[in-house]
Every structure is written in structure tokens, then in C-alpha cells.
GROMACS .gro file of C-alpha atoms in nm:
model
  401
    1MET     CA    1  -2.850  -2.683  -6.823
    2ARG     CA    2  -2.786  -3.002  -6.628
    3ILE     CA    3  -2.484  -3.062  -6.406
    4TYR     CA    4  -2.344  -3.411  -6.345
    5TYR     CA    5  -2.099  -3.566  -6.105
    6GLY     CA    6  -1.817  -3.741  -6.278
    7GLN     CA    7  -1.445  -3.750  -6.236
    8GLY     CA    8  -1.434  -3.376  -6.181
    9LEU     CA    9  -1.623  -3.050  -6.227
   10HIS     CA   10  -1.447  -2.802  -6.455
   11LEU     CA   11  -1.490  -2.433  -6.519
   12PHE     CA   12  -1.491  -2.344  -6.886
   13THR     CA   13  -1.187  -2.117  -6.886
   14ASN     CA   14  -0.930  -2.311  -6.690
   15PRO     CA   15  -0.897  -2.690  -6.659
   16LEU     CA   16  -0.717  -2.653  -6.326
   17PHE     CA   17  -1.039  -2.559  -6.145
   18TYR     CA   18  -1.236  -2.871  -6.061
   19LEU     CA   19  -1.420  -3.039  -5.777
   20PRO     CA   20  -1.317  -3.401  -5.703
   21THR     CA   21  -1.576  -3.677  -5.686
   22PRO     CA   22  -1.712  -3.682  -5.329
   23SER     CA   23  -1.735  -4.062  -5.315
   24SER     CA   24  -1.359  -4.125  -5.303
   25PRO     CA   25  -1.146  -3.810  -5.263
   26SER     CA   26  -0.816  -3.991  -5.202
   27LYS     CA   27  -0.869  -4.224  -5.496
   28SER     CA   28  -0.957  -3.937  -5.728
   29ARG     CA   29  -0.623  -3.772  -5.646
   30ARG     CA   30  -0.431  -4.083  -5.745
   31GLN     CA   31  -0.619  -4.160  -6.064
   32LYS     CA   32  -0.610  -3.922  -6.355
   33THR     CA   33  -0.869  -3.933  -6.629
   34PRO     CA   34  -0.729  -3.926  -6.983
   35PRO     CA   35  -0.792  -3.592  -7.152
   36GLN     CA   36  -1.003  -3.748  -7.428
   37ASP     CA   37  -1.259  -3.868  -7.171
   38ARG     CA   38  -1.318  -3.523  -7.023
   39THR     CA   39  -1.550  -3.245  -7.116
   40TRP     CA   40  -1.376  -2.907  -7.106
   41GLY     CA   41  -1.677  -2.687  -7.166
   42CYS     CA   42  -1.611  -2.402  -7.407
   43VAL     CA   43  -1.233  -2.439  -7.400
   44GLN     CA   44  -1.199  -2.773  -7.575
   45ARG     CA   45  -1.454  -2.962  -7.780
   46ALA     CA   46  -1.536  -3.292  -7.616
   47LYS     CA   47  -1.841  -3.487  -7.510
   48GLY     CA   48  -2.118  -3.264  -7.386
   49TYR     CA   49  -1.980  -2.944  -7.549
   50SER     CA   50  -2.206  -2.651  -7.465
   51GLU     CA   51  -2.257  -2.336  -7.671
   52ASP     CA   52  -2.322  -2.135  -7.358
   53ARG     CA   53  -1.998  -1.947  -7.267
   54HIS     CA   54  -2.114  -1.888  -6.909
   55CYS     CA   55  -2.167  -2.245  -6.795
   56MET     CA   56  -2.029  -2.536  -6.595
   57THR     CA   57  -2.010  -2.884  -6.743
   58ALA     CA   58  -1.945  -3.217  -6.577
   59ALA     CA   59  -1.666  -3.454  -6.677
   60GLU     CA   60  -1.807  -3.775  -6.809
   61THR     CA   61  -1.625  -4.101  -6.755
   62GLY     CA   62  -1.748  -4.453  -6.813
   63THR     CA   63  -2.123  -4.498  -6.831
   64LYS     CA   64  -2.231  -4.384  -6.484
   65GLU     CA   65  -2.360  -4.030  -6.456
   66ARG     CA   66  -2.559  -3.877  -6.174
   67GLN     CA   67  -2.753  -3.552  -6.209
   68ILE     CA   68  -2.691  -3.329  -5.909
   69GLY     CA   69  -2.874  -3.018  -6.017
   70GLU     CA   70  -3.012  -2.810  -6.297
   71LEU     CA   71  -2.964  -2.442  -6.367
   72PRO     CA   72  -3.242  -2.243  -6.530
   73GLU     CA   73  -3.186  -2.138  -6.890
   74GLY     CA   74  -3.005  -1.808  -6.929
   75THR     CA   75  -2.814  -1.844  -6.602
   76GLU     CA   76  -2.470  -1.685  -6.622
   77PHE     CA   77  -2.175  -1.806  -6.421
   78GLU     CA   78  -1.868  -1.594  -6.358
   79GLN     CA   79  -1.536  -1.758  -6.277
   80PRO     CA   80  -1.391  -1.643  -5.942
   81ARG     CA   81  -1.096  -1.406  -5.965
   82LEU     CA   82  -0.746  -1.534  -5.903
   83PHE     CA   83  -0.622  -1.191  -5.793
   84ASP     CA   84  -0.775  -0.884  -5.640
   85PRO     CA   85  -0.870  -0.609  -5.886
   86PRO     CA   86  -0.601  -0.343  -5.927
   87ALA     CA   87  -0.628  -0.049  -5.694
   88PRO     CA   88  -0.710   0.293  -5.844
   89GLY     CA   89  -0.399   0.476  -5.950
   90ARG     CA   90  -0.153   0.410  -6.228
   91GLY     CA   91  -0.312   0.083  -6.335
   92GLN     CA   92  -0.572   0.014  -6.600
   93ARG     CA   93  -0.862   0.065  -6.361
   94GLY     CA   94  -0.966   0.373  -6.176
   95PRO     CA   95  -0.862   0.734  -6.221
   96LEU     CA   96  -0.498   0.813  -6.276
   97THR     CA   97  -0.306   0.969  -5.993
   98PRO     CA   98  -0.270   1.342  -6.069
   99THR     CA   99   0.088   1.446  -6.140
  100PRO     CA  100   0.230   1.775  -6.015
  101VAL     CA  101   0.202   2.055  -6.269
  102ALA     CA  102   0.470   2.322  -6.300
  103PRO     CA  103   0.345   2.662  -6.183
  104LEU     CA  104   0.287   2.938  -6.435
  105PRO     CA  105   0.526   3.236  -6.439
  106SER     CA  106   0.250   3.454  -6.296
  107GLU     CA  107   0.216   3.214  -6.002
  108VAL     CA  108   0.585   3.232  -5.908
  109SER     CA  109   0.704   3.531  -5.710
  110GLY     CA  110   0.980   3.623  -5.471
  111ASP     CA  111   0.769   3.488  -5.186
  112SER     CA  112   0.747   3.144  -5.347
  113SER     CA  113   0.941   2.860  -5.196
  114LEU     CA  114   1.262   2.730  -5.343
  115SER     CA  115   1.100   2.401  -5.441
  116VAL     CA  116   0.829   2.585  -5.640
  117GLY     CA  117   1.094   2.791  -5.817
  118ILE     CA  118   1.294   2.480  -5.908
  119THR     CA  119   0.982   2.310  -6.044
  120TRP     CA  120   0.920   2.614  -6.263
  121PHE     CA  121   1.288   2.607  -6.370
  122HIS     CA  122   1.270   2.245  -6.487
  123ASP     CA  123   0.958   2.327  -6.687
  124GLN     CA  124   1.139   2.617  -6.853
  125LEU     CA  125   1.428   2.388  -6.949
  126SER     CA  126   1.186   2.155  -7.125
  127LYS     CA  127   1.009   2.439  -7.305
  128ARG     CA  128   1.340   2.582  -7.426
  129LYS     CA  129   1.436   2.243  -7.572
  130TYR     CA  130   1.738   2.177  -7.353
  131SER     CA  131   1.882   1.831  -7.409
  132GLU     CA  132   1.791   1.543  -7.182
  133ASN     CA  133   2.146   1.514  -7.048
  134THR     CA  134   2.151   1.885  -6.960
  135ARG     CA  135   1.816   1.865  -6.783
  136ARG     CA  136   1.933   1.562  -6.586
  137SER     CA  137   2.258   1.726  -6.475
  138TYR     CA  138   2.076   2.049  -6.384
  139ALA     CA  139   1.826   1.849  -6.180
  140ARG     CA  140   2.110   1.700  -5.975
  141ALA     CA  141   2.257   2.048  -5.927
  142THR     CA  142   1.930   2.193  -5.798
  143ASP     CA  143   1.906   1.901  -5.557
  144TYR     CA  144   2.225   2.032  -5.396
  145LEU     CA  145   2.056   2.370  -5.367
  146LEU     CA  146   1.756   2.218  -5.191
  147ARG     CA  147   1.982   2.018  -4.962
  148CYS     CA  148   2.165   2.332  -4.857
  149PHE     CA  149   1.872   2.573  -4.807
  150GLY     CA  150   1.567   2.352  -4.763
  151GLN     CA  151   1.248   2.332  -4.968
  152SER     CA  152   1.055   2.608  -4.788
  153HIS     CA  153   1.325   2.876  -4.819
  154ARG     CA  154   1.184   3.182  -5.001
  155LEU     CA  155   1.343   3.291  -5.327
  156ARG     CA  156   1.376   3.659  -5.233
  157GLU     CA  157   1.554   3.568  -4.908
  158ILE     CA  158   1.852   3.409  -5.088
  159SER     CA  159   2.133   3.666  -5.077
  160VAL     CA  160   2.485   3.690  -5.215
  161ALA     CA  161   2.624   3.588  -4.876
  162ASP     CA  162   2.402   3.278  -4.883
  163MET     CA  163   2.536   3.180  -5.225
  164GLU     CA  164   2.894   3.231  -5.109
  165ARG     CA  165   2.823   2.993  -4.824
  166PHE     CA  166   2.668   2.753  -5.077
  167ALA     CA  167   2.983   2.772  -5.291
  168ASN     CA  168   3.200   2.697  -4.988
  169TRP     CA  169   2.969   2.412  -4.895
  170MET     CA  170   3.002   2.267  -5.246
  171LEU     CA  171   3.380   2.291  -5.226
  172SER     CA  172   3.373   2.088  -4.905
  173GLN     CA  173   3.173   1.805  -5.065
  174LYS     CA  174   3.349   1.493  -5.189
  175ARG     CA  175   3.270   1.553  -5.553
  176SER     CA  176   3.490   1.589  -5.858
  177ALA     CA  177   3.596   1.935  -5.970
  178LYS     CA  178   3.393   1.897  -6.289
  179THR     CA  179   3.078   1.814  -6.092
  180LYS     CA  180   3.125   2.125  -5.879
  181GLU     CA  181   3.172   2.340  -6.188
  182ILE     CA  182   2.856   2.202  -6.353
  183THR     CA  183   2.664   2.256  -6.029
  184ILE     CA  184   2.751   2.625  -6.003
  185THR     CA  185   2.676   2.667  -6.376
  186ALA     CA  186   2.331   2.514  -6.330
  187VAL     CA  187   2.261   2.729  -6.023
  188ARG     CA  188   2.370   3.040  -6.214
  189THR     CA  189   2.132   2.945  -6.497
  190PHE     CA  190   1.849   2.893  -6.247
  191PHE     CA  191   1.882   3.241  -6.098
  192ARG     CA  192   1.931   3.396  -6.442
  193PHE     CA  193   1.597   3.251  -6.551
  194LEU     CA  194   1.435   3.394  -6.237
  195GLU     CA  195   1.590   3.734  -6.303
  196ASP     CA  196   1.484   3.739  -6.670
  197ALA     CA  197   1.127   3.654  -6.568
  198GLU     CA  198   1.138   3.941  -6.310
  199ILE     CA  199   1.067   3.700  -6.027
  200ILE     CA  200   1.371   3.825  -5.834
  201PRO     CA  201   1.538   4.166  -5.878
  202TYR     CA  202   1.891   4.032  -5.927
  203SER     CA  203   2.089   3.708  -5.940
  204PRO     CA  204   2.276   3.645  -5.613
  205VAL     CA  205   2.521   3.410  -5.786
  206ALA     CA  206   2.616   3.626  -6.086
  207ASP     CA  207   2.964   3.708  -5.952
  208ILE     CA  208   3.050   3.368  -5.804
  209TYR     CA  209   3.271   3.139  -6.012
  210PHE     CA  210   3.457   2.818  -5.957
  211ASP     CA  211   3.791   2.749  -6.118
  212ARG     CA  212   3.725   2.611  -6.463
  213VAL     CA  213   3.820   2.245  -6.493
  214ASP     CA  214   3.914   2.099  -6.829
  215SER     CA  215   3.791   1.749  -6.901
  216PRO     CA  216   4.079   1.513  -6.974
  217ALA     CA  217   4.117   1.444  -7.344
  218PRO     CA  218   4.093   1.075  -7.438
  219ARG     CA  219   4.395   0.884  -7.560
  220LEU     CA  220   4.434   0.897  -7.937
  221LEU     CA  221   4.447   0.587  -8.154
  222HIS     CA  222   4.775   0.502  -8.321
  223ASP     CA  223   4.791   0.438  -8.694
  224ALA     CA  224   4.831   0.065  -8.633
  225GLN     CA  225   4.520   0.064  -8.414
  226VAL     CA  226   4.322   0.251  -8.680
  227ASP     CA  227   4.427  -0.008  -8.940
  228ALA     CA  228   4.326  -0.288  -8.704
  229LEU     CA  229   3.982  -0.130  -8.658
  230ARG     CA  230   3.927  -0.099  -9.033
  231LYS     CA  231   4.031  -0.461  -9.089
  232ALA     CA  232   3.801  -0.582  -8.810
  233ALA     CA  233   3.507  -0.385  -8.952
  234ALA     CA  234   3.573  -0.519  -9.303
  235ALA     CA  235   3.594  -0.875  -9.172
  236GLU     CA  236   3.266  -0.829  -8.986
  237ALA     CA  237   3.097  -0.717  -9.308
  238THR     CA  238   3.234  -0.990  -9.536
  239THR     CA  239   3.385  -1.299  -9.375
  240ALA     CA  240   3.188  -1.325  -9.051
  241GLU     CA  241   2.950  -1.615  -8.993
  242VAL     CA  242   2.664  -1.364  -8.988
  243PRO     CA  243   2.786  -1.062  -9.189
  244ASP     CA  244   2.697  -0.723  -9.046
  245THR     CA  245   2.764  -0.393  -9.225
  246VAL     CA  246   2.685  -0.168  -8.929
  247PRO     CA  247   3.042  -0.154  -8.783
  248GLN     CA  248   3.190  -0.051  -9.118
  249LEU     CA  249   2.938   0.229  -9.173
  250LEU     CA  250   2.959   0.341  -8.810
  251LEU     CA  251   3.339   0.355  -8.818
  252CYS     CA  252   3.332   0.567  -9.134
  253LEU     CA  253   3.093   0.820  -8.981
  254LEU     CA  254   3.287   0.851  -8.655
  255LEU     CA  255   3.649   0.817  -8.767
  256ASP     CA  256   3.637   0.970  -9.117
  257LEU     CA  257   3.386   1.249  -9.047
  258GLY     CA  258   3.427   1.309  -8.673
  259LEU     CA  259   3.055   1.299  -8.591
  260ARG     CA  260   2.925   1.280  -8.237
  261LEU     CA  261   2.747   0.962  -8.133
  262GLY     CA  262   2.422   1.157  -8.084
  263GLU     CA  263   2.450   1.298  -8.437
  264VAL     CA  264   2.494   0.948  -8.579
  265ASP     CA  265   2.194   0.833  -8.375
  266ARG     CA  266   1.972   1.107  -8.521
  267LEU     CA  267   2.101   1.069  -8.878
  268GLN     CA  268   1.837   0.994  -9.141
  269VAL     CA  269   1.870   0.840  -9.487
  270ASP     CA  270   1.777   1.167  -9.657
  271ASP     CA  271   2.061   1.345  -9.475
  272ILE     CA  272   2.319   1.174  -9.700
  273ASP     CA  273   2.334   1.305 -10.057
  274LEU     CA  274   2.465   1.044 -10.302
  275SER     CA  275   2.403   1.242 -10.620
  276ILE     CA  276   2.778   1.216 -10.685
  277PRO     CA  277   2.876   0.873 -10.546
  278LEU     CA  278   3.245   0.961 -10.522
  279ARG     CA  279   3.166   1.280 -10.331
  280PRO     CA  280   2.890   1.196 -10.080
  281VAL     CA  281   2.765   1.483  -9.868
  282VAL     CA  282   2.642   1.432  -9.510
  283GLU     CA  283   2.416   1.701  -9.365
  284ILE     CA  284   2.404   1.736  -8.987
  285CYS     CA  285   2.070   1.888  -8.885
  286TYR     CA  286   1.960   2.045  -8.556
  287ASN     CA  287   1.608   2.176  -8.503
  288GLU     CA  288   1.683   2.408  -8.212
  289ASP     CA  289   1.811   2.751  -8.308
  290ARG     CA  290   2.053   2.754  -8.016
  291HIS     CA  291   2.235   2.464  -8.186
  292ARG     CA  292   2.270   2.643  -8.518
  293GLY     CA  293   2.650   2.639  -8.482
  294LYS     CA  294   2.642   2.259  -8.499
  295ARG     CA  295   2.460   2.250  -8.832
  296ARG     CA  296   2.698   2.168  -9.113
  297ARG     CA  297   2.745   1.988  -9.444
  298LEU     CA  298   3.042   1.753  -9.462
  299LEU     CA  299   3.209   1.597  -9.764
  300GLY     CA  300   3.248   1.227  -9.693
  301PRO     CA  301   3.504   0.978  -9.824
  302PRO     CA  302   3.421   0.791 -10.148
  303GLN     CA  303   3.381   0.457  -9.967
  304LEU     CA  304   3.087   0.597  -9.769
  305SER     CA  305   2.860   0.543 -10.071
  306SER     CA  306   2.945   0.172 -10.094
  307TYR     CA  307   2.913   0.126  -9.717
  308LEU     CA  308   2.571   0.288  -9.714
  309ASP     CA  309   2.453   0.086 -10.015
  310ALA     CA  310   2.562  -0.241  -9.850
  311TYR     CA  311   2.390  -0.144  -9.524
  312LEU     CA  312   2.061  -0.056  -9.693
  313ARG     CA  313   2.066  -0.386  -9.884
  314GLN     CA  314   2.115  -0.581  -9.562
  315TYR     CA  315   1.868  -0.389  -9.344
  316THR     CA  316   1.571  -0.364  -9.578
  317PHE     CA  317   1.334  -0.350  -9.281
  318LYS     CA  318   1.339  -0.170  -8.949
  319PRO     CA  319   1.250  -0.395  -8.654
  320ASN     CA  320   1.201  -0.091  -8.431
  321GLU     CA  321   0.896   0.103  -8.547
  322SER     CA  322   1.000   0.408  -8.345
  323ARG     CA  323   1.309   0.448  -8.567
  324LEU     CA  324   1.154   0.419  -8.912
  325ASP     CA  325   1.300   0.755  -9.020
  326ASN     CA  326   1.647   0.695  -8.875
  327LEU     CA  327   1.934   0.565  -9.083
  328LEU     CA  328   2.058   0.312  -8.827
  329HIS     CA  329   1.818   0.055  -8.686
  330CYS     CA  330   1.946   0.067  -8.326
  331ALA     CA  331   1.957   0.351  -8.073
  332ARG     CA  332   2.256   0.506  -7.900
  333ARG     CA  333   2.312   0.224  -7.652
  334GLY     CA  334   2.316  -0.029  -7.934
  335LEU     CA  335   2.562   0.184  -8.131
  336GLN     CA  336   2.795   0.198  -7.832
  337ALA     CA  337   2.774  -0.181  -7.806
  338TYR     CA  338   2.882  -0.204  -8.170
  339ILE     CA  339   3.178   0.027  -8.101
  340THR     CA  340   3.287  -0.169  -7.793
  341ALA     CA  341   3.266  -0.500  -7.978
  342LEU     CA  342   3.466  -0.355  -8.268
  343GLY     CA  343   3.742  -0.242  -8.031
  344ASP     CA  344   3.755  -0.588  -7.874
  345ALA     CA  345   3.778  -0.751  -8.218
  346ALA     CA  346   4.066  -0.519  -8.311
  347GLY     CA  347   4.254  -0.610  -7.993
  348LEU     CA  348   4.263  -0.262  -7.839
  349GLY     CA  349   4.383  -0.245  -7.481
  350GLN     CA  350   4.139   0.023  -7.363
  351PRO     CA  351   3.765   0.038  -7.429
  352LEU     CA  352   3.678   0.209  -7.756
  353THR     CA  353   3.434   0.502  -7.742
  354ALA     CA  354   3.283   0.736  -7.998
  355ASN     CA  355   3.457   1.032  -7.832
  356ARG     CA  356   3.794   0.862  -7.875
  357LEU     CA  357   3.728   0.815  -8.247
  358ARG     CA  358   3.619   1.179  -8.281
  359TRP     CA  359   3.938   1.304  -8.115
  360THR     CA  360   4.148   1.078  -8.337
  361TYR     CA  361   3.981   1.234  -8.641
  362ALA     CA  362   4.046   1.585  -8.507
  363ALA     CA  363   4.413   1.505  -8.439
  364ALA     CA  364   4.460   1.371  -8.792
  365GLN     CA  365   4.311   1.691  -8.937
  366TRP     CA  366   4.531   1.900  -8.706
  367ARG     CA  367   4.847   1.722  -8.822
  368GLU     CA  368   4.756   1.785  -9.186
  369GLY     CA  369   4.758   2.157  -9.122
  370ILE     CA  370   4.386   2.223  -9.178
  371PRO     CA  371   4.302   2.586  -9.087
  372ALA     CA  372   4.158   2.630  -8.739
  373GLU     CA  373   3.833   2.790  -8.857
  374THR     CA  374   3.776   2.508  -9.107
  375MET     CA  375   3.833   2.247  -8.838
  376ARG     CA  376   3.596   2.425  -8.600
  377ALA     CA  377   3.328   2.423  -8.869
  378ARG     CA  378   3.383   2.055  -8.947
  379LEU     CA  379   3.362   1.954  -8.582
  380GLY     CA  380   3.062   2.178  -8.515
  381VAL     CA  381   3.191   2.334  -8.192
  382SER     CA  382   3.160   2.683  -8.049
  383VAL     CA  383   3.445   2.932  -8.029
  384LYS     CA  384   3.483   2.872  -7.655
  385ARG     CA  385   3.489   2.497  -7.697
  386TRP     CA  386   3.740   2.527  -7.981
  387GLU     CA  387   3.979   2.716  -7.754
  388TYR     CA  388   3.987   2.414  -7.528
  389MET     CA  389   4.012   2.160  -7.813
  390SER     CA  390   4.290   2.345  -7.995
  391ARG     CA  391   4.491   2.364  -7.673
  392LYS     CA  392   4.449   1.991  -7.617
  393LEU     CA  393   4.530   1.908  -7.980
  394ASP     CA  394   4.854   2.100  -7.949
  395GLU     CA  395   4.948   1.883  -7.652
  396LEU     CA  396   4.837   1.556  -7.811
  397THR     CA  397   5.008   1.605  -8.147
  398LYS     CA  398   5.349   1.718  -8.027
  399ARG     CA  399   5.637   1.548  -8.202
  400PRO     CA  400   5.830   1.299  -7.990
  401VAL     CA  401   6.163   1.422  -7.855
   0.00000   0.00000   0.00000
């Protein structure tokens, strides 16, 4: 293959790489050759196009060409790299960096360090299908434990007196009362797991409790606010510039059935039975056996059938391939964005949340005189949680004096 001097020397993959004509460097910077007069090698067909992908070609301008060299046939040319190759590790090249593996139960003993025991504890939480939020909050709680005792502290050396000092230390921290309660609950779960696995003979925190703190109940929606939400959702589905049926369906599931936002997020099309359109049935499914109390079948309002039919006609495809089996096309964060926008459209003073809609549904059922056990089943809460909710509902639904 022959190489010529012309207006510039170009590599086949990038027209920015060229060598200026040596006769007049300053002039070549000022003058630009029109693209149609250049040869771009294998990137663009022009004069002197070469079939060899590993080659250099000279730009040809005018009629003057000067041969400066000739490469033997079969010579391959590799374009210089713009960047250094990625270092071995988490990139596409080289071996992956090994990640720490949780120790087996047989490898954990009373002589193991606290950090090893906590690593084993987090692995047990994953194996027992604890929710992501629970694992995250327990991880923060065990960080407090490491901060207090240190990573190398042995498990069998942690005594009841040590845990009492830990409790006093937690009380002195500038944290909310609810955070302190969750922390001691997580620590109690950690030592209970160690005791059940016979890693330690007893739990040093079994008899240590913080004062239980009730989470504040959200403010209920007034009847006028509920009507404003329904009108805003209906307007969004019919008269908006770009109609969207998601707010109407979402409001029905949260306000008329009292579902949690996570339950709506996991809902699938097959979970709604429309065999009798005027009596749709919504089935709330949980795979883990420890959540069996949350499994329930709810009778929905008649308008749920029309809302679902309108939604399925609008969203005939799922843009997110990871949610092909889910009823709604967006995940939990997107659902919360829908709820917030709906509250703004209705003119609510405070931000609207799914929990606020769920409590409004519970208060409406409580005012109608629904039996307590029926309400507990509809809401899918435990007996202990229902004690708290019923006490709050009594306070929230008192008649004005």
C-alpha cells in the first residue's frame, strides 16, 4: 500500500487524527480542505478508498501527489489509544476484585470478633428474606454496636453490664426516640440469632428494653379534600392535555382499599379478579411465610373494574422490561411522584403520601362501625400493630366538642 503526502494524513477510524503537510504548517492550519476532496480511509468512501481495515491513506487534493513510502502487503496498523487500558478490578478487563463472603455458622464461635458476627448476622437476614428496609435499618443499628465496642471485641466477652452501658450510651446520643428503639430491637435480634445458633450461651440484651415510642399518626384528609383528590384524578384521566389513568387507579387502590404503597408496587394483573365486574376482588400476595398475616382478599369498589380497563387500554406496553409482570409500569418512587403531583393538583396544604391515604381509609371504616377483627384483616396488620392503630383511630375520630 502506498502512502502520499497531501493536505493531511488520516487514520481510518477518526478524522481528527492527521499529520499536516510539512511544506507549510502555518498555512495548512488556516486552510481547510473541503470534505469531498479528502480520503477518509475505511470510514467514508472517497477517492482512494481501501478495502484494508488496518491501513493509512493520504488525503488527495489538486493534482500534485508525492509518494513518501510504501508498506508491504498484509501490514496491519493499530490506532494509538486515547486512554490507558482500565486497571484490573471492577472494570471489563482483568479479574474482579473478590468480595468478602459471610462466614459459615460453623466458622463463627464465641471467640470470633464482633465484626465477623455482624457479617454473619447480615447474611442470615438475607437468607431469612427480611425486607430491604429492615436490613438497612439493622445495618445502621449494628454500626452503633461496632462504634461502642470496636470491631475486634470478642462475642463471648460481651456481658449484660456491657449492654447496659451500651443502652445508656445510646440514650446519650442525639437521636430520635424511635431510632433508639429500633436500634435496641436490632441488637436484641442480633444476639437472639447468635443464641439460637449456639454461638453464645445466652443473650446479654434479653432483659434490656427502651420505652416504646409510638410513631405519630398522619393527619387525616377531610371529606372536601377527598372530593378534591377524586376530581383531580378524574380530570387527569379525561380532560388533561395528555390523559393519564394512573392517578385514578392508584387513588382507588390506596384510598378505597387501604393498600400499602409496597403492596401496590408488587401488584400484578392476575391479582385482580374481574369475573364479576361489579364486585372486583383484589388478592394481596406475600411469598414469605412470616408475612402470612398480610395475605388477604379484598372486595373492591365497582369503579375499580372501569379504572383498570382504562389503564390497560392506555398502557398496552411496558417500557420497563424488569416490570413486565407488574400491574403498574413504574416502581415505588414513580408511584410516590404520582401521589405528590395529585395532591398538588387538588390544592392540599401538606404533601400527600400513601400512608396518609391508608389512614384516611382506616378512619372511614372505623367511623362506619366495622368490627375490629374485620378491620384488622382488611388492613393486614398484626395483633400488636392493631393495638396501636385502634388507639390512634380512637383519638383521630373523636367527635368535635
